[in-house]
Amino acid sequence: MVDWGFISDTTSHVDNIVMLIIIVTLAFLVDYICRNILLGAFKRLALKTENVWDDLIVDRKIINKLMNIIPAILIYVLLPLAFPASEYEILDFLLRLCKIYIIAVSIRFINSSLSLIHEIYSIKNSNGSKSLKGFVQIIQVTIIFIGAILIIATLMNQKATTLFAGLGASAAILTLVFKDTLMGFVAGIQLTANDMLRPGDWITMDKYGADGSVIDVTLHAVKVRNFDKTITTIPPYALVTDSFQNWRGMFESGGRRVKRSVYIDMNSVKFCTPEMLKKFRHISLIKDYIDEKEKELKEYNEIHNIDSSVWVNGRRQTNLGVFRAYLANYLKNHPYVHREFYCMVRHLQPTEKGIPIELYFFITNTEWVTYEGLQADVFDHVLAVIPEFELSVFQNVSGTDLRQVGKELLKA
């Protein structure tokens, strides 16, 4: 520069300013080349490829953030040329400013890159088998924490290791400050390692009023979109320390349980007469059952010398027993009842409302709307066939019943 006449052979403030202008101009030139030539070439290349990740790099401006570092590094390297050793204080101040800028931009670039990696992972694993958002966030927080220490160390002109060593004394305070973050991180590891929760899972947690699908799993919160379209936020550690219900197993099994009862009026239960059995034999689902059961009961009564002229002696079929056999066969032959899971019709403890006959089975379609429709179809049929077995459904007295009784009394 002296030979070309830009500066004199003896340093002065004018020479320092000239060198600074040259360095800044050079930095702007490098920045222009990076942004308009290199970045433009990368964008054109990304448009030609079928990959998703390079398009995301362009959309999220990851390369832009990286290129912000290059001019700063150039200025940091060339600054000593603009100042002699006698002006160390000014040079040291400018160098520290450059270091702070480089650290800040580096943190921004690394965190943006981590967010991009998580986004690419989420796209490739669209089924939501595992969520890495919590891990990504804890790494980002760690990087920001380390960057903040480096910036503070640069401002104080101290070694970063000295500051890190000093943090040991204030570890208890940091633990209190970052308590939720640490607990969320540990809970995230447990949830992921044990495969307890995935985005898209249907979970129920009464304590927090959650009943819906998991839409996001982060370091500090698990967001659940309830079926009424409200959003419930649950701390991750609450899912580890408290109990919650995950319905994923039901969807993966391919069967959704139905457990519902109909109440039979106990006054309508009676022994089957020969005329009733003759009528029931016309029902294809229980024709064989009635014949086999009659044969079994007849043999039993003959072996034990039962006097069949008295109805209470020996063993006889009842209309409720035949009805239960019909329901069991009906469910076993239903096209949407799962063949490999439990399927039964059972008595429950009689109550003041009658005898509960519970149907316990699994429907092969786990989709909510379809499941409810199939379940309703089954019980529509059950309620419709009950009178065919000379049984009555129990129902509390309603206003219509009382009005009808009143009309009958007035007629009388």
PDB file of N, CA, C and O in Angstrom, residues 330-355:
ATOM      1  N   TYR A 330     -75.343 -63.741  16.935  1.00  0.00           N
ATOM      2  CA  TYR A 330     -75.477 -62.561  16.069  1.00  0.00           C
ATOM      3  C   TYR A 330     -74.144 -61.813  15.980  1.00  0.00           C
ATOM      4  O   TYR A 330     -73.703 -61.420  14.887  1.00  0.00           O
ATOM      5  N   LEU A 331     -73.489 -61.623  17.121  1.00  0.00           N
ATOM      6  CA  LEU A 331     -72.209 -60.916  17.129  1.00  0.00           C
ATOM      7  C   LEU A 331     -71.123 -61.721  16.410  1.00  0.00           C
ATOM      8  O   LEU A 331     -70.302 -61.152  15.680  1.00  0.00           O
ATOM      9  N   LYS A 332     -71.099 -63.030  16.619  1.00  0.00           N
ATOM     10  CA  LYS A 332     -70.065 -63.857  15.986  1.00  0.00           C
ATOM     11  C   LYS A 332     -70.209 -63.888  14.469  1.00  0.00           C
ATOM     12  O   LYS A 332     -69.230 -64.108  13.756  1.00  0.00           O
ATOM     13  N   ASN A 333     -71.420 -63.660  13.988  1.00  0.00           N
ATOM     14  CA  ASN A 333     -71.648 -63.671  12.539  1.00  0.00           C
ATOM     15  C   ASN A 333     -71.704 -62.275  11.933  1.00  0.00           C
ATOM     16  O   ASN A 333     -71.917 -62.138  10.726  1.00  0.00           O
ATOM     17  N   HIS A 334     -71.497 -61.254  12.753  1.00  0.00           N
ATOM     18  CA  HIS A 334     -71.537 -59.881  12.248  1.00  0.00           C
ATOM     19  C   HIS A 334     -70.259 -59.591  11.461  1.00  0.00           C
ATOM     20  O   HIS A 334     -69.143 -59.892  11.925  1.00  0.00           O
ATOM     21  N   PRO A 335     -70.352 -58.997  10.269  1.00  0.00           N
ATOM     22  CA  PRO A 335     -69.146 -58.796   9.437  1.00  0.00           C
ATOM     23  C   PRO A 335     -68.150 -57.805  10.031  1.00  0.00           C
ATOM     24  O   PRO A 335     -66.968 -57.835   9.641  1.00  0.00           O
ATOM     25  N   TYR A 336     -68.571 -56.925  10.930  1.00  0.00           N
ATOM     26  CA  TYR A 336     -67.661 -55.912  11.472  1.00  0.00           C
ATOM     27  C   TYR A 336     -67.244 -56.177  12.916  1.00  0.00           C
ATOM     28  O   TYR A 336     -66.650 -55.311  13.554  1.00  0.00           O
ATOM     29  N   VAL A 337     -67.535 -57.366  13.427  1.00  0.00           N
ATOM     30  CA  VAL A 337     -67.093 -57.738  14.775  1.00  0.00           C
ATOM     31  C   VAL A 337     -65.794 -58.525  14.645  1.00  0.00           C
ATOM     32  O   VAL A 337     -65.707 -59.480  13.865  1.00  0.00           O
ATOM     33  N   HIS A 338     -64.785 -58.118  15.406  1.00  0.00           N
ATOM     34  CA  HIS A 338     -63.458 -58.732  15.318  1.00  0.00           C
ATOM     35  C   HIS A 338     -63.506 -60.178  15.796  1.00  0.00           C
ATOM     36  O   HIS A 338     -64.013 -60.480  16.880  1.00  0.00           O
ATOM     37  N   ARG A 339     -62.968 -61.079  14.983  1.00  0.00           N
ATOM     38  CA  ARG A 339     -63.024 -62.510  15.292  1.00  0.00           C
ATOM     39  C   ARG A 339     -61.972 -62.939  16.318  1.00  0.00           C
ATOM     40  O   ARG A 339     -62.139 -63.951  16.996  1.00  0.00           O
ATOM     41  N   GLU A 340     -60.870 -62.193  16.427  1.00  0.00           N
ATOM     42  CA  GLU A 340     -59.760 -62.639  17.264  1.00  0.00           C
ATOM     43  C   GLU A 340     -59.801 -62.059  18.679  1.00  0.00           C
ATOM     44  O   GLU A 340     -59.019 -62.468  19.535  1.00  0.00           O
ATOM     45  N   PHE A 341     -60.687 -61.128  18.941  1.00  0.00           N
ATOM     46  CA  PHE A 341     -60.781 -60.515  20.265  1.00  0.00           C
ATOM     47  C   PHE A 341     -61.998 -61.069  21.013  1.00  0.00           C
ATOM     48  O   PHE A 341     -62.831 -61.768  20.451  1.00  0.00           O
ATOM     49  N   TYR A 342     -62.074 -60.707  22.294  1.00  0.00           N
ATOM     50  CA  TYR A 342     -63.190 -61.176  23.118  1.00  0.00           C
ATOM     51  C   TYR A 342     -64.524 -60.756  22.525  1.00  0.00           C
ATOM     52  O   TYR A 342     -64.698 -59.622  22.078  1.00  0.00           O
ATOM     53  N   CYS A 343     -65.459 -61.701  22.580  1.00  0.00           N
ATOM     54  CA  CYS A 343     -66.819 -61.421  22.126  1.00  0.00           C
ATOM     55  C   CYS A 343     -67.751 -62.228  23.018  1.00  0.00           C
ATOM     56  O   CYS A 343     -67.727 -63.463  22.998  1.00  0.00           O
ATOM     57  N   MET A 344     -68.554 -61.553  23.830  1.00  0.00           N
ATOM     58  CA  MET A 344     -69.437 -62.271  24.749  1.00  0.00           C
ATOM     59  C   MET A 344     -70.641 -61.427  25.106  1.00  0.00           C
ATOM     60  O   MET A 344     -70.642 -60.203  24.977  1.00  0.00           O
ATOM     61  N   VAL A 345     -71.670 -62.156  25.572  1.00  0.00           N
ATOM     62  CA  VAL A 345     -72.889 -61.534  26.094  1.00  0.00           C
ATOM     63  C   VAL A 345     -73.049 -62.059  27.515  1.00  0.00           C
ATOM     64  O   VAL A 345     -73.068 -63.274  27.729  1.00  0.00           O
ATOM     65  N   ARG A 346     -73.174 -61.166  28.497  1.00  0.00           N
ATOM     66  CA  ARG A 346     -73.179 -61.624  29.883  1.00  0.00           C
ATOM     67  C   ARG A 346     -74.201 -60.863  30.728  1.00  0.00           C
ATOM     68  O   ARG A 346     -74.579 -59.737  30.423  1.00  0.00           O
ATOM     69  N   HIS A 347     -74.602 -61.553  31.826  1.00  0.00           N
ATOM     70  CA  HIS A 347     -75.422 -60.925  32.855  1.00  0.00           C
ATOM     71  C   HIS A 347     -74.549 -60.054  33.736  1.00  0.00           C
ATOM     72  O   HIS A 347     -73.422 -60.421  34.080  1.00  0.00           O
ATOM     73  N   LEU A 348     -75.088 -58.920  34.168  1.00  0.00           N
ATOM     74  CA  LEU A 348     -74.481 -58.144  35.230  1.00  0.00           C
ATOM     75  C   LEU A 348     -75.408 -58.169  36.451  1.00  0.00           C
ATOM     76  O   LEU A 348     -76.522 -58.698  36.388  1.00  0.00           O
ATOM     77  N   GLN A 349     -74.927 -57.616  37.534  1.00  0.00           N
ATOM     78  CA  GLN A 349     -75.715 -57.604  38.757  1.00  0.00           C
ATOM     79  C   GLN A 349     -77.060 -56.911  38.542  1.00  0.00           C
ATOM     80  O   GLN A 349     -77.105 -55.759  38.093  1.00  0.00           O
ATOM     81  N   PRO A 350     -78.165 -57.596  38.848  1.00  0.00           N
ATOM     82  CA  PRO A 350     -79.479 -56.943  38.704  1.00  0.00           C
ATOM     83  C   PRO A 350     -79.595 -55.708  39.591  1.00  0.00           C
ATOM     84  O   PRO A 350     -79.056 -55.670  40.692  1.00  0.00           O
ATOM     85  N   THR A 351     -80.270 -54.709  39.083  1.00  0.00           N
ATOM     86  CA  THR A 351     -80.461 -53.458  39.818  1.00  0.00           C
ATOM     87  C   THR A 351     -81.941 -53.103  39.817  1.00  0.00           C
ATOM     88  O   THR A 351     -82.781 -53.855  39.292  1.00  0.00           O
ATOM     89  N   GLU A 352     -82.259 -51.952  40.407  1.00  0.00           N
ATOM     90  CA  GLU A 352     -83.644 -51.502  40.415  1.00  0.00           C
ATOM     91  C   GLU A 352     -84.127 -51.157  39.007  1.00  0.00           C
ATOM     92  O   GLU A 352     -85.326 -50.944  38.794  1.00  0.00           O
ATOM     93  N   LYS A 353     -83.213 -51.101  38.042  1.00  0.00           N
ATOM     94  CA  LYS A 353     -83.593 -50.809  36.664  1.00  0.00           C
ATOM     95  C   LYS A 353     -83.780 -52.074  35.826  1.00  0.00           C
ATOM     96  O   LYS A 353     -84.020 -51.984  34.630  1.00  0.00           O
ATOM     97  N   GLY A 354     -83.590 -53.247  36.430  1.00  0.00           N
ATOM     98  CA  GLY A 354     -83.751 -54.485  35.701  1.00  0.00           C
ATOM     99  C   GLY A 354     -82.467 -55.290  35.645  1.00  0.00           C
ATOM    100  O   GLY A 354     -81.541 -55.096  36.445  1.00  0.00           O
ATOM    101  N   ILE A 355     -82.413 -56.208  34.692  1.00  0.00           N
ATOM    102  CA  ILE A 355     -81.232 -57.067  34.522  1.00  0.00           C
ATOM    103  C   ILE A 355     -80.381 -56.498  33.394  1.00  0.00           C
ATOM    104  O   ILE A 355     -80.811 -56.484  32.234  1.00  0.00           O
TER     105      ILE A 355
END
